[in-house]
XYZ file of C-alpha atoms in Angstrom:
393
model
C 90.974 64.081 104.690
C 89.607 67.482 103.601
C 88.835 66.310 100.045
C 86.832 63.419 101.514
C 84.916 65.888 103.695
C 83.937 67.799 100.546
C 82.636 64.587 98.977
C 80.796 63.770 102.209
C 78.959 67.121 102.231
C 77.560 66.562 98.743
C 76.672 62.955 99.630
C 74.805 64.275 102.670
C 72.922 66.733 100.461
C 71.889 64.083 97.933
C 70.914 61.661 100.705
C 68.786 64.250 102.457
C 66.861 65.250 99.340
C 66.168 61.594 98.511
C 64.730 60.723 101.921
C 63.289 64.030 103.202
C 60.381 63.829 100.764
C 58.875 61.114 102.966
C 58.789 63.541 105.900
C 56.917 66.248 103.994
C 54.900 64.025 101.660
C 51.448 65.021 103.003
C 52.293 68.724 102.650
C 53.675 68.219 99.135
C 50.563 66.278 98.121
C 48.304 69.013 99.474
C 50.368 71.789 97.909
C 50.393 70.188 94.463
C 46.778 69.078 94.604
C 47.268 65.311 94.467
C 46.580 62.403 96.802
C 49.259 61.084 99.131
C 49.533 57.760 97.197
C 50.047 59.728 93.982
C 52.678 61.881 95.678
C 54.415 58.612 96.593
C 55.566 58.411 92.976
C 58.029 61.160 93.892
C 59.819 58.475 95.935
C 59.689 55.644 93.398
C 60.483 58.042 90.538
C 63.612 59.166 92.352
C 64.751 55.565 92.877
C 64.147 54.839 89.203
C 66.167 57.873 88.171
C 69.115 56.657 90.238
C 68.904 53.071 88.986
C 68.490 53.815 85.282
C 69.748 57.319 84.653
C 72.775 57.216 86.958
C 74.760 54.560 85.029
C 73.831 56.104 81.667
C 74.984 59.566 82.734
C 78.204 58.144 84.186
C 79.080 56.475 80.880
C 78.076 59.548 78.868
C 80.384 61.797 80.914
C 83.430 59.543 81.230
C 85.550 61.933 79.130
C 85.100 64.732 81.673
C 87.592 65.289 84.491
C 86.340 63.979 87.795
C 86.417 67.320 89.626
C 84.566 69.097 86.817
C 81.989 66.306 86.712
C 81.451 66.363 90.482
C 81.018 70.148 90.379
C 78.526 69.791 87.525
C 76.523 67.190 89.431
C 76.502 69.349 92.570
C 75.347 72.304 90.454
C 72.576 70.175 88.942
C 71.511 69.251 92.465
C 71.444 72.896 93.564
C 69.479 74.112 90.557
C 67.153 71.125 90.905
C 66.309 71.986 94.515
C 65.449 75.579 93.578
C 63.303 74.323 90.713
C 61.496 71.870 93.022
C 60.797 74.717 95.453
C 59.140 76.604 92.605
C 57.386 73.614 90.992
C 53.851 74.673 89.969
C 52.326 71.199 89.643
C 52.900 67.524 90.320
C 54.085 66.576 86.824
C 56.883 69.160 86.835
C 57.845 68.186 90.388
C 58.117 64.533 89.372
C 60.265 65.313 86.321
C 62.531 67.561 88.384
C 62.953 64.879 91.056
C 63.880 62.303 88.419
C 66.445 64.700 86.912
C 68.064 65.264 90.311
C 68.042 61.497 90.893
C 70.029 60.924 87.694
C 72.685 63.306 89.028
C 72.483 61.488 92.389
C 73.199 58.107 90.805
C 76.164 59.427 88.847
C 77.522 61.364 91.836
C 77.874 58.410 94.182
C 79.511 56.247 91.525
C 82.069 58.927 90.645
C 82.611 60.109 94.229
C 83.478 56.609 95.453
C 86.036 56.111 92.674
C 87.583 59.504 93.451
C 87.571 58.759 97.186
C 89.465 55.472 96.903
C 91.924 57.174 94.537
C 92.733 59.816 97.137
C 93.860 57.376 99.837
C 96.250 54.481 100.320
C 95.098 50.983 99.427
C 94.695 50.066 103.107
C 92.366 53.063 103.599
C 89.902 52.330 100.793
C 87.278 50.895 103.103
C 87.219 53.990 105.288
C 87.071 56.243 102.217
C 84.002 54.386 100.941
C 82.539 54.424 104.456
C 82.863 58.193 104.696
C 80.946 58.722 101.444
C 78.317 56.175 102.474
C 77.996 57.845 105.878
C 76.605 60.867 104.043
C 73.456 58.790 103.541
C 73.230 57.624 107.146
C 73.890 61.070 108.608
C 71.272 62.510 106.260
C 68.745 60.169 107.878
C 69.835 61.102 111.401
C 70.143 64.880 110.903
C 69.037 65.988 107.437
C 65.658 64.289 107.226
C 64.402 65.281 110.713
C 65.649 68.857 110.186
C 64.119 69.086 106.713
C 60.840 67.692 108.006
C 60.769 70.183 110.878
C 61.450 73.071 108.486
C 58.624 71.860 106.257
C 56.251 71.627 109.202
C 57.002 75.204 110.314
C 57.507 77.117 107.056
C 56.032 74.786 104.443
C 57.512 72.124 102.188
C 58.880 74.630 99.683
C 61.130 76.030 102.414
C 62.624 72.560 102.820
C 63.766 72.601 99.205
C 65.152 76.135 99.501
C 67.286 74.985 102.435
C 68.407 72.022 100.328
C 69.366 74.500 97.605
C 71.534 76.375 100.119
C 73.154 73.085 101.119
C 73.927 72.506 97.447
C 75.739 75.849 97.313
C 77.815 74.765 100.324
C 78.701 71.481 98.607
C 79.805 73.309 95.443
C 82.036 75.597 97.505
C 83.510 72.632 99.403
C 84.301 70.654 96.249
C 85.798 73.741 94.590
C 88.008 74.598 97.548
C 88.975 71.192 98.947
C 89.101 68.709 96.084
C 92.448 68.603 94.230
C 92.282 69.740 90.620
C 93.932 66.531 89.468
C 91.718 63.896 90.995
C 92.057 61.769 87.900
C 89.824 61.837 84.863
C 87.758 59.279 83.092
C 89.693 59.762 79.870
C 91.142 56.291 80.133
C 91.776 53.861 77.321
C 88.884 51.726 78.480
C 86.292 50.658 75.950
C 82.642 50.060 76.741
C 83.305 46.362 76.121
C 85.920 46.317 78.863
C 83.566 48.188 81.180
C 81.045 45.382 80.683
C 83.609 42.556 80.828
C 84.847 43.457 84.309
C 81.323 42.793 85.568
C 81.882 39.120 84.712
C 84.590 38.786 87.371
C 83.173 36.569 90.068
C 84.126 39.013 92.808
C 81.950 41.638 91.107
C 78.805 39.718 90.238
C 78.790 37.850 93.529
C 79.073 41.208 95.326
C 76.036 42.439 93.386
C 74.143 39.339 94.583
C 75.219 40.134 98.145
C 73.947 43.693 97.655
C 70.548 42.377 96.569
C 70.323 39.971 99.531
C 71.366 42.785 101.899
C 68.551 44.998 100.619
C 66.008 42.196 101.077
C 67.263 41.743 104.631
C 67.067 45.469 105.304
C 64.248 47.050 103.319
C 61.909 44.062 103.245
C 61.314 44.917 106.900
C 62.313 48.604 107.052
C 59.710 49.584 104.449
C 57.038 48.380 106.884
C 58.845 49.089 110.142
C 56.282 51.627 111.400
C 53.220 49.341 111.181
C 55.341 46.497 112.571
C 56.273 48.562 115.629
C 52.690 49.745 116.081
C 50.802 46.500 115.503
C 53.252 43.764 116.562
C 55.416 45.484 119.180
C 52.625 47.708 120.464
C 54.655 50.910 120.681
C 52.962 54.272 120.993
C 52.989 56.227 117.742
C 55.002 59.043 119.361
C 57.856 56.620 120.123
C 58.326 55.358 116.566
C 60.391 58.368 115.338
C 62.766 57.886 118.270
C 63.232 54.218 117.377
C 63.977 55.216 113.783
C 66.445 57.821 115.046
C 68.244 55.169 117.113
C 68.283 52.921 114.042
C 69.941 55.757 112.127
C 72.527 56.252 114.857
C 73.273 52.535 114.719
C 73.616 52.762 110.938
C 76.086 55.654 111.210
C 78.245 53.732 113.703
C 77.930 50.632 111.534
C 79.119 52.280 108.331
C 82.307 53.512 110.034
C 82.879 50.113 111.648
C 82.369 48.471 108.269
C 85.032 50.715 106.775
C 87.549 49.636 109.424
C 86.748 45.971 108.879
C 86.953 46.310 105.087
C 90.495 47.683 105.446
C 91.427 44.930 107.935
C 90.107 41.595 106.620
C 87.412 42.280 104.070
C 85.946 38.889 103.200
C 86.210 37.184 106.622
C 84.617 40.274 108.190
C 81.898 40.376 105.531
C 80.991 36.695 105.921
C 80.860 37.046 109.704
C 78.629 40.132 109.563
C 76.260 38.521 107.060
C 75.791 35.597 109.447
C 75.336 37.965 112.393
C 72.644 39.790 110.423
C 70.818 36.518 109.776
C 70.865 35.852 113.509
C 69.729 39.411 114.286
C 66.735 39.121 111.944
C 65.798 35.821 113.579
C 66.000 37.573 116.955
C 63.764 40.373 115.662
C 61.170 37.756 114.736
C 61.397 36.233 118.207
C 61.312 39.451 120.251
C 59.020 41.575 118.046
C 56.145 41.494 120.621
C 58.444 42.865 123.352
C 59.326 46.586 123.118
C 62.728 46.834 124.831
C 64.494 43.854 123.196
C 62.848 44.761 119.875
C 64.305 48.275 119.969
C 67.770 46.940 120.863
C 67.585 44.420 118.011
C 66.538 47.135 115.551
C 69.545 49.272 116.492
C 71.920 46.328 115.943
C 70.129 45.425 112.702
C 70.549 48.985 111.368
C 74.228 49.037 112.324
C 74.950 45.712 110.654
C 73.101 46.671 107.471
C 75.383 49.614 106.805
C 78.474 47.895 108.173
C 77.919 45.175 105.561
C 77.303 47.667 102.760
C 80.762 49.233 103.045
C 82.893 46.117 102.333
C 80.546 45.078 99.500
C 81.097 48.411 97.768
C 84.817 48.403 98.528
C 85.120 44.953 96.959
C 83.359 46.052 93.769
C 85.577 49.130 93.438
C 88.731 47.113 94.151
C 88.005 44.448 91.540
C 86.958 46.913 88.830
C 89.764 49.430 89.316
C 90.904 49.010 85.690
C 87.442 49.869 84.286
C 85.467 51.482 87.058
C 82.973 53.799 85.338
C 80.095 51.383 84.731
C 80.722 49.248 87.824
C 80.860 52.227 90.194
C 77.602 53.617 88.819
C 75.949 50.238 89.316
C 76.523 50.476 93.080
C 73.839 53.108 93.789
C 71.734 51.660 90.971
C 71.953 48.180 92.477
C 71.016 49.405 95.933
C 67.929 51.182 94.613
C 66.840 48.218 92.490
C 67.270 46.090 95.607
C 65.199 48.524 97.664
C 62.390 48.408 95.106
C 62.472 44.607 94.929
C 62.563 44.281 98.710
C 59.570 46.575 99.154
C 57.664 44.672 96.457
C 58.514 41.314 98.022
C 57.345 42.595 101.389
C 54.086 43.804 99.858
C 53.550 40.413 98.211
C 54.131 38.635 101.538
C 51.652 40.904 103.309
C 49.046 40.601 100.544
C 49.379 36.831 100.770
C 48.349 37.070 104.407
C 51.663 36.208 106.095
C 51.712 39.298 108.340
C 54.462 41.664 109.433
C 56.295 39.023 111.502
C 57.072 37.111 108.288
C 59.280 39.915 106.978
C 62.347 39.373 109.226
C 62.116 35.622 108.510
C 62.446 36.281 104.776
C 65.307 38.666 105.548
C 67.113 36.032 107.622
C 66.804 33.536 104.761
C 68.241 36.122 102.348
C 71.193 36.658 104.689
C 71.903 32.922 104.829
C 71.935 32.861 101.020
C 74.388 35.773 101.163
C 76.626 33.872 103.610
C 76.772 30.899 101.224
C 77.515 33.106 98.197
C 80.185 35.111 100.016
C 81.873 31.991 101.390
C 81.930 30.274 97.982
C 83.284 33.436 96.338
C 86.011 33.803 98.957
C 87.078 30.157 98.586
C 87.251 30.428 94.809
C 89.289 33.624 95.051
C 91.677 31.992 97.517
C 92.116 28.888 95.353
C 92.802 30.903 92.214
C 95.285 33.196 93.991
C 93.707 36.073 92.058
C 94.842 39.610 92.760
C 92.865 42.817 92.177
C 93.628 44.756 88.976
C 95.664 47.939 88.986
C 93.817 51.188 88.245
C 93.740 52.203 84.580
C 96.127 55.017 83.857
C 94.404 58.391 83.702
C 95.415 60.990 81.192
């Protein structure tokens, strides 16, 4: 359990630095002398660094032992936070954020592989859930705390605190992670890394990931104006709704881990359908504050509960060549986030309004139900079994 806690701390640090920028964006824009829309590129640049740089760095470092690689990535995070705190202008800040994002993308891919290798087969779901919970807890605790620090002492102080958190993560990994956590020096060629992606359990899971992001971030990207304009909430209440959504997400990710270890595919199919229903309910109750808030909490919980078995399935079915596939998990989520936000923008620009967003999300979830069901049936008919992990040197 202690090694997983070490991995969680670093996941929390990476998650906080990704999302906290939104809380201090106006201060960062003012401090670097750019407009707020321009400063928004610090968010999209980070997502791009994860999606593109993460897989490339993972493949480039596959000959390095896992513990050494995780320590190197945590060190890159720590140095990156100090450099961001000292950034003299916007261009350097953007480049530094992208560099940290590359380490972020590689970290989550490697950490998940290490996590499932540290536990029994029937505990893989909970191991993945614990790493993923670093992201949800960062939204519940890290982002509000980082935003408050930025409001009191300035945005540069936020990054100095993040630097200190990086030091803590380095110490935790050094002290708690076993020296022999497995290495990537496996007799696995790049061709094999690519070929495992052709397994239907893998590519269908990537489709499910994309549909999940459309169902989540198509609406979440515009959740504040939806709550203000459609639900009619006071602006002061919106942060509390988002906090409750984060609490629901944290509970959901742990529940998803339990279900992934119990009956992965039946649980996944059921939750995908429940999410479709929840999004339809959000459409129906969006003008009414109390049921809308309840629906948003359930929606947040289901989103992260669904994410855990999807990731567990990918890791399980690529165990014999996991480097590329594991790095595609955070990359796929961030590509999905970008596509979902763009789709939402297109819907709004076309004049459909904020209430159209959960409808699109519900449709995406129904597509996911069909894909997951077909994949499960095919797997059952073929009597396929997951591959054994490749032997580490």
